[in-house]
Short mmCIF file of C-alpha atoms and ligand atoms in Angstrom, two decimals:
data_model
loop_
_atom_site.label_atom_id
_atom_site.label_comp_id
_atom_site.label_asym_id
_atom_site.label_seq_id
_atom_site.Cartn_x
_atom_site.Cartn_y
_atom_site.Cartn_z
CA MET A 8 -27.87 -12.61 -34.33
CA PRO A 9 -31.35 -13.30 -35.73
CA ARG A 10 -31.98 -12.04 -39.22
CA ALA A 11 -33.41 -8.53 -39.37
CA LEU A 12 -37.08 -8.29 -40.23
CA LEU A 13 -36.62 -7.14 -43.82
CA ASP A 14 -34.17 -9.99 -44.47
CA LYS A 15 -36.70 -12.68 -43.67
CA THR A 16 -38.70 -14.70 -46.17
CA LEU A 17 -42.15 -14.03 -44.73
CA LEU A 18 -43.39 -11.01 -42.82
CA TYR A 19 -46.80 -11.42 -41.27
CA VAL A 20 -48.44 -8.03 -40.60
CA THR A 21 -51.35 -8.15 -38.20
CA GLY A 22 -53.46 -5.83 -36.05
CA LYS A 23 -57.01 -4.62 -35.56
CA GLY A 24 -59.19 -3.29 -38.36
CA GLY A 25 -58.25 0.13 -39.66
CA VAL A 26 -54.97 0.58 -37.75
CA GLY A 27 -52.87 0.81 -40.91
CA LYS A 28 -51.92 -2.81 -41.71
CA THR A 29 -52.21 -2.35 -45.47
CA THR A 30 -50.37 0.97 -45.33
CA ILE A 31 -47.52 -0.53 -43.34
CA ALA A 32 -47.39 -3.66 -45.47
CA ILE A 33 -46.91 -1.41 -48.51
CA ALA A 34 -44.34 0.76 -46.75
CA LEU A 35 -42.40 -2.34 -45.68
CA GLY A 36 -42.65 -3.59 -49.25
CA LEU A 37 -41.21 -0.34 -50.62
CA ALA A 38 -38.41 -0.42 -48.05
CA ALA A 39 -37.48 -4.01 -48.91
CA ALA A 40 -37.75 -3.37 -52.65
CA ALA A 41 -35.48 -0.34 -52.32
CA ALA A 42 -32.97 -2.58 -50.58
CA GLY A 43 -32.97 -4.78 -53.67
CA ARG A 44 -35.23 -7.58 -52.52
CA ARG A 45 -37.83 -8.90 -54.93
CA THR A 46 -40.90 -8.41 -52.76
CA VAL A 47 -44.57 -9.24 -52.96
CA VAL A 48 -47.27 -7.81 -50.72
CA CYS A 49 -50.22 -10.14 -50.52
CA GLU A 50 -53.62 -9.77 -49.10
CA VAL A 51 -56.19 -12.43 -48.56
CA ALA A 52 -59.84 -11.69 -48.71
CA GLU A 53 -60.74 -10.26 -52.10
CA GLN A 54 -59.85 -6.74 -51.09
CA ASP A 55 -57.45 -5.62 -53.79
CA ARG A 56 -56.56 -2.78 -51.45
CA VAL A 57 -52.84 -2.82 -52.07
CA SER A 58 -52.98 -2.14 -55.77
CA ARG A 59 -55.85 0.31 -55.33
CA ALA A 60 -53.88 2.19 -52.70
CA LEU A 61 -51.16 2.69 -55.28
CA GLY A 62 -53.60 3.67 -58.00
CA ARG A 63 -53.61 0.45 -60.01
CA ALA A 64 -57.28 -0.35 -59.97
CA GLY A 65 -58.70 -3.36 -61.76
CA VAL A 66 -55.43 -5.19 -62.20
CA GLY A 67 -56.66 -8.32 -63.87
CA ARG A 68 -57.93 -11.54 -62.42
CA GLU A 69 -57.73 -12.17 -58.71
CA GLY A 70 -54.61 -14.10 -57.89
CA THR A 71 -52.57 -12.36 -60.57
CA GLU A 72 -49.25 -10.92 -59.45
CA VAL A 73 -48.99 -7.26 -60.45
CA GLU A 74 -45.86 -5.12 -60.46
CA LEU A 75 -46.43 -1.88 -58.54
CA ALA A 76 -42.94 -0.44 -58.48
CA PRO A 77 -39.46 -1.74 -59.28
CA ASN A 78 -39.00 -4.97 -57.28
CA LEU A 79 -42.43 -4.62 -55.68
CA TRP A 80 -45.41 -6.76 -56.55
CA ALA A 81 -48.88 -7.24 -55.18
CA VAL A 82 -51.27 -10.14 -55.26
CA SER A 83 -54.69 -10.75 -53.80
CA ILE A 84 -54.96 -14.42 -52.96
CA ASP A 85 -58.00 -16.23 -54.23
CA PRO A 86 -58.28 -19.64 -52.50
CA GLU A 87 -60.15 -21.20 -55.40
CA ARG A 88 -57.46 -20.28 -57.90
CA ALA A 89 -54.75 -21.26 -55.42
CA LEU A 90 -56.28 -24.71 -55.11
CA GLU A 91 -56.39 -25.00 -58.89
CA ASP A 92 -52.68 -24.16 -59.09
CA TRP A 93 -51.84 -26.64 -56.36
CA LEU A 94 -53.83 -29.43 -57.97
CA GLY A 95 -52.27 -28.59 -61.30
CA ARG A 96 -48.89 -29.11 -59.73
CA GLN A 97 -49.92 -32.37 -58.02
CA LEU A 98 -51.61 -33.88 -61.05
CA GLY A 99 -49.49 -32.45 -63.80
CA GLY A 100 -52.29 -30.29 -65.22
CA GLY A 101 -54.75 -31.23 -67.93
CA ALA A 102 -58.27 -32.55 -67.93
CA ALA A 103 -58.20 -34.03 -64.44
CA VAL A 104 -57.63 -30.58 -62.99
CA LYS A 105 -60.45 -29.04 -64.93
CA LEU A 106 -62.75 -31.75 -63.69
CA LEU A 107 -61.66 -31.43 -60.11
CA THR A 108 -61.79 -27.70 -59.98
CA LEU A 109 -65.31 -27.31 -61.15
CA SER A 110 -66.70 -24.82 -58.74
CA HIS A 111 -68.92 -27.28 -56.89
CA ALA A 112 -65.96 -29.57 -56.32
CA PHE A 113 -64.13 -26.68 -54.72
CA GLN A 114 -67.06 -25.89 -52.48
CA HIS A 115 -67.34 -29.54 -51.55
CA PHE A 116 -63.68 -29.68 -50.65
CA VAL A 117 -63.81 -26.47 -48.66
CA ALA A 118 -66.89 -27.65 -46.78
CA ALA A 119 -65.25 -30.99 -46.02
CA ALA A 120 -63.26 -29.77 -43.06
CA PRO A 121 -62.91 -26.54 -41.16
CA GLY A 122 -59.69 -24.81 -41.99
CA VAL A 123 -59.28 -26.05 -45.55
CA LYS A 124 -59.73 -22.61 -47.05
CA GLU A 125 -57.24 -21.18 -44.57
CA LEU A 126 -54.79 -23.95 -45.37
CA ILE A 127 -54.98 -23.30 -49.11
CA THR A 128 -54.56 -19.58 -48.60
CA ILE A 129 -51.49 -19.80 -46.38
CA ALA A 130 -50.02 -22.53 -48.59
CA LYS A 131 -50.27 -20.05 -51.47
CA VAL A 132 -48.39 -17.50 -49.36
CA TRP A 133 -45.66 -20.11 -48.78
CA GLU A 134 -45.60 -20.91 -52.50
CA LEU A 135 -44.77 -17.32 -53.46
CA ALA A 136 -41.36 -17.77 -51.82
CA GLN A 137 -40.53 -21.13 -53.44
CA LEU A 138 -37.85 -21.38 -56.09
CA GLU A 139 -40.06 -23.66 -58.07
CA ARG A 140 -43.52 -22.19 -58.35
CA TRP A 141 -46.66 -24.28 -58.73
CA ASP A 142 -47.26 -23.08 -62.28
CA GLY A 143 -43.69 -23.98 -63.22
CA ARG A 144 -43.17 -20.49 -64.74
CA SER A 145 -43.45 -17.64 -62.26
CA ARG A 146 -40.39 -16.33 -60.49
CA THR A 147 -39.90 -16.64 -56.78
CA TYR A 148 -39.85 -13.74 -54.32
CA ASP A 149 -37.16 -12.99 -51.77
CA LEU A 150 -39.70 -11.56 -49.37
CA VAL A 151 -43.42 -12.16 -48.99
CA ILE A 152 -45.30 -9.62 -46.87
CA LEU A 153 -48.70 -10.81 -45.78
CA ASP A 154 -51.27 -8.14 -45.06
CA ALA A 155 -53.10 -10.51 -42.74
CA PRO A 156 -56.78 -10.41 -41.90
CA ALA A 157 -57.87 -9.30 -38.42
CA SER A 158 -56.82 -11.64 -35.61
CA GLY A 159 -59.52 -14.38 -35.61
CA HIS A 160 -59.19 -15.29 -39.29
CA GLY A 161 -55.49 -14.67 -39.14
CA LEU A 162 -54.95 -17.14 -36.33
CA ALA A 163 -57.05 -19.76 -38.10
CA MET A 164 -54.70 -19.39 -41.05
CA LEU A 165 -51.65 -19.82 -38.86
CA THR A 166 -52.88 -22.93 -37.09
CA ALA A 167 -54.37 -24.73 -40.11
CA PRO A 168 -51.06 -26.09 -41.47
CA ARG A 169 -50.03 -27.75 -38.23
CA THR A 170 -53.48 -29.27 -37.78
CA PHE A 171 -53.45 -30.73 -41.29
CA ALA A 172 -49.87 -31.91 -40.96
CA GLU A 173 -51.08 -33.97 -38.01
CA ILE A 174 -54.45 -35.22 -39.20
CA ALA A 175 -54.36 -35.40 -42.99
CA ARG A 176 -54.47 -38.92 -44.35
CA VAL A 177 -53.60 -37.91 -47.88
CA GLY A 178 -49.83 -37.88 -48.37
CA PRO A 179 -49.53 -34.74 -50.52
CA VAL A 180 -51.77 -32.68 -48.22
CA ARG A 181 -49.84 -33.78 -45.18
CA ARG A 182 -46.49 -33.03 -46.83
CA GLN A 183 -47.64 -29.66 -48.08
CA ALA A 184 -49.07 -28.69 -44.68
CA SER A 185 -45.90 -29.58 -42.83
CA LYS A 186 -43.75 -27.54 -45.21
CA VAL A 187 -45.98 -24.53 -44.60
CA SER A 188 -46.01 -24.95 -40.82
CA GLY A 189 -42.23 -25.37 -40.99
CA LEU A 190 -42.02 -21.87 -42.48
CA LEU A 191 -44.51 -20.32 -40.06
CA GLU A 192 -42.67 -21.72 -37.03
CA ASP A 193 -39.15 -20.82 -38.18
CA PRO A 194 -37.87 -17.66 -36.47
CA GLU A 195 -35.07 -17.30 -39.02
CA ARG A 196 -37.42 -17.12 -41.97
CA THR A 197 -40.64 -15.68 -40.56
CA GLY A 198 -41.28 -12.48 -38.63
CA TYR A 199 -44.54 -11.39 -37.02
CA LEU A 200 -45.27 -7.72 -36.82
CA ALA A 201 -48.22 -6.04 -35.13
CA VAL A 202 -49.56 -2.64 -36.04
CA ALA A 203 -51.31 -0.65 -33.32
CA LEU A 204 -52.66 2.81 -32.77
CA PRO A 205 -51.38 4.68 -29.73
CA GLU A 206 -54.58 4.27 -27.72
CA GLU A 207 -55.60 2.31 -24.65
CA MET A 208 -57.55 -0.62 -26.14
CA PRO A 209 -55.28 -1.24 -29.13
CA VAL A 210 -52.29 -1.32 -26.79
CA VAL A 211 -53.95 -3.85 -24.49
CA GLU A 212 -54.92 -6.02 -27.46
CA THR A 213 -51.45 -5.84 -28.91
CA LEU A 214 -49.98 -6.99 -25.61
CA GLU A 215 -52.29 -10.01 -25.74
CA LEU A 216 -51.23 -10.86 -29.27
CA GLY A 217 -47.76 -12.14 -28.39
CA PRO A 218 -49.01 -15.02 -26.22
CA ARG A 219 -51.70 -15.90 -28.75
CA LEU A 220 -49.13 -16.09 -31.52
CA ARG A 221 -46.92 -18.26 -29.34
CA ASP A 222 -49.80 -20.69 -28.92
CA ALA A 223 -50.42 -20.74 -32.64
CA VAL A 224 -46.91 -20.98 -34.08
CA GLY A 225 -44.51 -21.05 -31.14
CA LEU A 226 -43.14 -17.60 -31.99
CA GLY A 227 -43.94 -14.19 -30.56
CA LEU A 228 -43.99 -10.78 -32.21
CA GLY A 229 -40.77 -9.58 -33.83
CA ALA A 230 -41.75 -5.93 -33.59
CA ILE A 231 -44.66 -3.61 -32.98
CA VAL A 232 -45.30 -0.60 -35.18
CA VAL A 233 -47.27 2.16 -33.53
CA ASN A 234 -48.88 4.05 -36.36
CA GLY A 235 -50.24 7.55 -36.57
CA LEU A 236 -48.29 9.37 -33.87
CA HIS A 237 -49.16 13.06 -33.72
CA PRO A 238 -46.32 15.55 -33.29
CA GLU A 239 -45.69 17.02 -29.87
CA ARG A 240 -45.61 20.70 -30.63
CA PHE A 241 -45.07 22.21 -27.21
CA THR A 242 -42.86 21.62 -24.22
CA ARG A 243 -44.51 21.25 -20.83
CA GLU A 244 -43.64 24.88 -20.00
CA GLU A 245 -45.11 26.18 -23.22
CA ALA A 246 -48.29 24.23 -22.59
CA ASP A 247 -48.52 25.74 -19.10
CA GLU A 248 -48.17 29.21 -20.58
CA LEU A 249 -50.93 28.45 -23.05
CA ARG A 250 -53.19 27.22 -20.28
CA ALA A 251 -52.67 30.49 -18.42
CA LEU A 252 -54.01 32.39 -21.41
CA ASP A 253 -57.67 33.00 -21.72
CA GLY A 254 -58.52 29.87 -23.74
CA SER A 255 -59.87 31.06 -27.06
CA GLY A 256 -60.92 28.52 -29.69
CA ALA A 257 -57.50 28.26 -31.30
CA VAL A 258 -55.61 27.99 -28.01
CA ALA A 259 -58.02 25.37 -26.68
CA ALA A 260 -57.64 23.37 -29.88
CA ALA A 261 -53.85 23.57 -29.73
CA LEU A 262 -53.92 22.42 -26.10
CA ALA A 263 -56.26 19.53 -26.89
CA GLU A 264 -53.93 18.43 -29.67
CA HIS A 265 -51.01 18.70 -27.26
CA GLU A 266 -52.77 16.52 -24.67
CA ARG A 267 -53.55 13.97 -27.32
CA ALA A 268 -49.95 13.79 -28.49
CA ARG A 269 -48.81 13.37 -24.88
CA ALA A 270 -51.34 10.62 -24.18
CA GLN A 271 -50.15 8.80 -27.31
CA ARG A 272 -46.59 8.85 -26.01
CA ALA A 273 -47.70 7.39 -22.70
CA HIS A 274 -49.22 4.45 -24.61
CA VAL A 275 -46.00 3.98 -26.58
CA ARG A 276 -44.02 3.94 -23.32
CA ARG A 277 -46.33 1.30 -21.91
CA LEU A 278 -45.82 -0.89 -24.96
CA ARG A 279 -42.05 -0.42 -24.69
CA ARG A 280 -42.14 -1.45 -21.02
CA GLU A 281 -44.44 -4.42 -21.34
CA ALA A 282 -44.13 -5.91 -24.82
CA GLY A 283 -40.52 -7.01 -24.63
CA VAL A 284 -39.97 -6.45 -28.38
CA PRO A 285 -38.83 -3.42 -30.43
CA VAL A 286 -41.57 -0.80 -30.68
CA LEU A 287 -41.25 1.49 -33.70
CA THR A 288 -43.34 4.58 -34.25
CA LEU A 289 -44.60 6.16 -37.43
CA PRO A 290 -45.98 9.67 -37.71
CA PHE A 291 -49.51 10.54 -38.66
CA LEU A 292 -49.31 12.12 -42.09
CA PHE A 293 -51.66 15.05 -42.46
CA GLU A 294 -52.66 14.35 -46.02
CA PRO A 295 -56.09 13.71 -47.46
CA GLU A 296 -54.77 10.70 -49.43
CA LEU A 297 -51.44 9.08 -48.69
CA GLY A 298 -50.48 8.17 -52.27
CA LEU A 299 -47.05 6.99 -53.34
CA PRO A 300 -45.13 9.93 -51.77
CA GLY A 301 -46.80 9.19 -48.41
CA TYR A 302 -46.00 5.48 -48.58
CA GLU A 303 -42.43 6.30 -49.56
CA ARG A 304 -42.04 8.62 -46.63
CA LEU A 305 -43.34 5.94 -44.25
CA ALA A 306 -41.03 3.42 -45.94
CA ARG A 307 -37.99 5.61 -45.27
CA GLU A 308 -38.99 6.13 -41.64
CA LEU A 309 -39.58 2.40 -41.19
CA GLY A 310 -36.27 1.52 -42.82
CA ARG A 311 -34.42 3.88 -40.47
CA ARG A 312 -36.25 2.65 -37.37
CA LEU A 313 -35.79 -1.00 -38.22
CA ALA A 314 -32.07 -0.40 -38.71
CA ALA A 315 -31.86 1.41 -35.35
CA ALA A 316 -33.79 -1.36 -33.57
CA GLY A 317 -31.47 -3.94 -35.15
CA ALA A 318 -28.41 -2.04 -33.97
CA ARG A 319 -29.80 -1.76 -30.42
CA ARG A 320 -30.51 -5.46 -30.34
CA ALA A 321 -27.02 -6.26 -31.63
CA ARG A 322 -25.53 -4.20 -28.79
CA THR A 323 -27.73 -6.01 -26.25
CA VAL A 324 -26.64 -9.38 -27.57
CA ALA A 325 -22.96 -8.40 -27.72
N1 ATP B 9 -49.47 7.11 -40.74
C1 ATP B 9 -50.61 7.47 -41.35
N2 ATP B 9 -50.88 8.78 -41.56
C2 ATP B 9 -52.04 9.15 -42.15
N3 ATP B 9 -52.98 8.29 -42.58
C3 ATP B 9 -52.76 6.97 -42.42
C4 ATP B 9 -51.57 6.48 -41.79
N4 ATP B 9 -51.63 5.14 -41.76
C5 ATP B 9 -52.80 4.80 -42.33
N5 ATP B 9 -53.48 5.88 -42.74
C6 ATP B 9 -54.80 5.91 -43.39
O1 ATP B 9 -55.72 5.26 -42.51
C7 ATP B 9 -56.66 4.47 -43.24
C8 ATP B 9 -56.59 3.03 -42.77
O2 ATP B 9 -55.32 2.49 -43.11
P1 ATP B 9 -55.19 1.01 -43.70
O3 ATP B 9 -56.14 0.77 -44.80
O4 ATP B 9 -53.74 0.79 -43.98
O5 ATP B 9 -55.63 0.19 -42.42
P2 ATP B 9 -55.88 -1.41 -42.29
O6 ATP B 9 -55.45 -1.79 -40.94
O7 ATP B 9 -55.27 -2.11 -43.44
O8 ATP B 9 -57.46 -1.44 -42.42
P3 ATP B 9 -58.38 -2.75 -42.65
O9 ATP B 9 -58.40 -3.48 -41.33
O10 ATP B 9 -59.70 -2.16 -43.02
O11 ATP B 9 -57.73 -3.55 -43.75
C9 ATP B 9 -56.30 4.65 -44.70
O12 ATP B 9 -57.11 5.65 -45.24
C10 ATP B 9 -54.85 5.12 -44.68
O13 ATP B 9 -54.52 5.90 -45.79
MG1 MG B 10 -56.11 -3.44 -44.85
#
């Protein structure tokens, strides 16, 4: 049986803007950390959202790994610093690195070919899970959760390693790129997870994501998380009774909320029918700010649902 999602080395969390990628990356991180895995949640584009979400603002220089909870770390990947670390490793540190990493040299390198920045960034993600880290000091992680940027940038990051493994003339770049693409294309070690809202367009886009991922890395989605499901408060009969009442403001509002919850479930059913992968749902939490208790609640729900999906799959395989 394939390894369960939380047992992988890399979890790639993707989805449209604002659907809850960061929230779910954190919740997955808490679930994995609670299961005893040394976990890092990383984000890529100078956002620092993960540590801010958990109330650790201003946590030092970009690229620094920060402990958020027992076994759970966060890092915001800075490509410039990642390149410095990589060069340090290649050249053994010292003056040569300082010279090479002068800011204009970095810009020159990044401008040299499309995809270089993406390659450095995803190579840094790979590095977090290596026993021997580039700086020769930091400890490795059992699980790296990547809070990936929205699809376009994300796909560029996924395809860069294979491209460079094929075209790079410089030995170390080629070797590094093929190690990274080896991880991204390995279904045992890497899982792809999409987050979607239970609405028409997000569902359509999520269904298109599987084939696009297959083109990029040869693997499809491992699971879809539908986030923000509203509770269904009434049965069909109760709703009919409400409709028969003279619709005052409160009754109309309750009915509208009921219709919305029902429509959401229709979108979840469509995903279940058409996506061909486990579809897990998470409730909408009616809280002004999620905070640690909110993330922990989502983590528990996710843990339970992932276990149930794993058990279902095991029965199918058996
Ligand atoms: N299940 C939920 N219940 C209630 N609020 C939620 C839930 N999931 C996410 N949110 C809230 O929705 C907002 C967007 O979530 P989040 O930042 O995780 O989305 P994102 O996909 O990472 O966004 P971006 O594309 O901007 O990075 C946040 O304010 C978050 O607290
Ligand atoms: Mg985010």
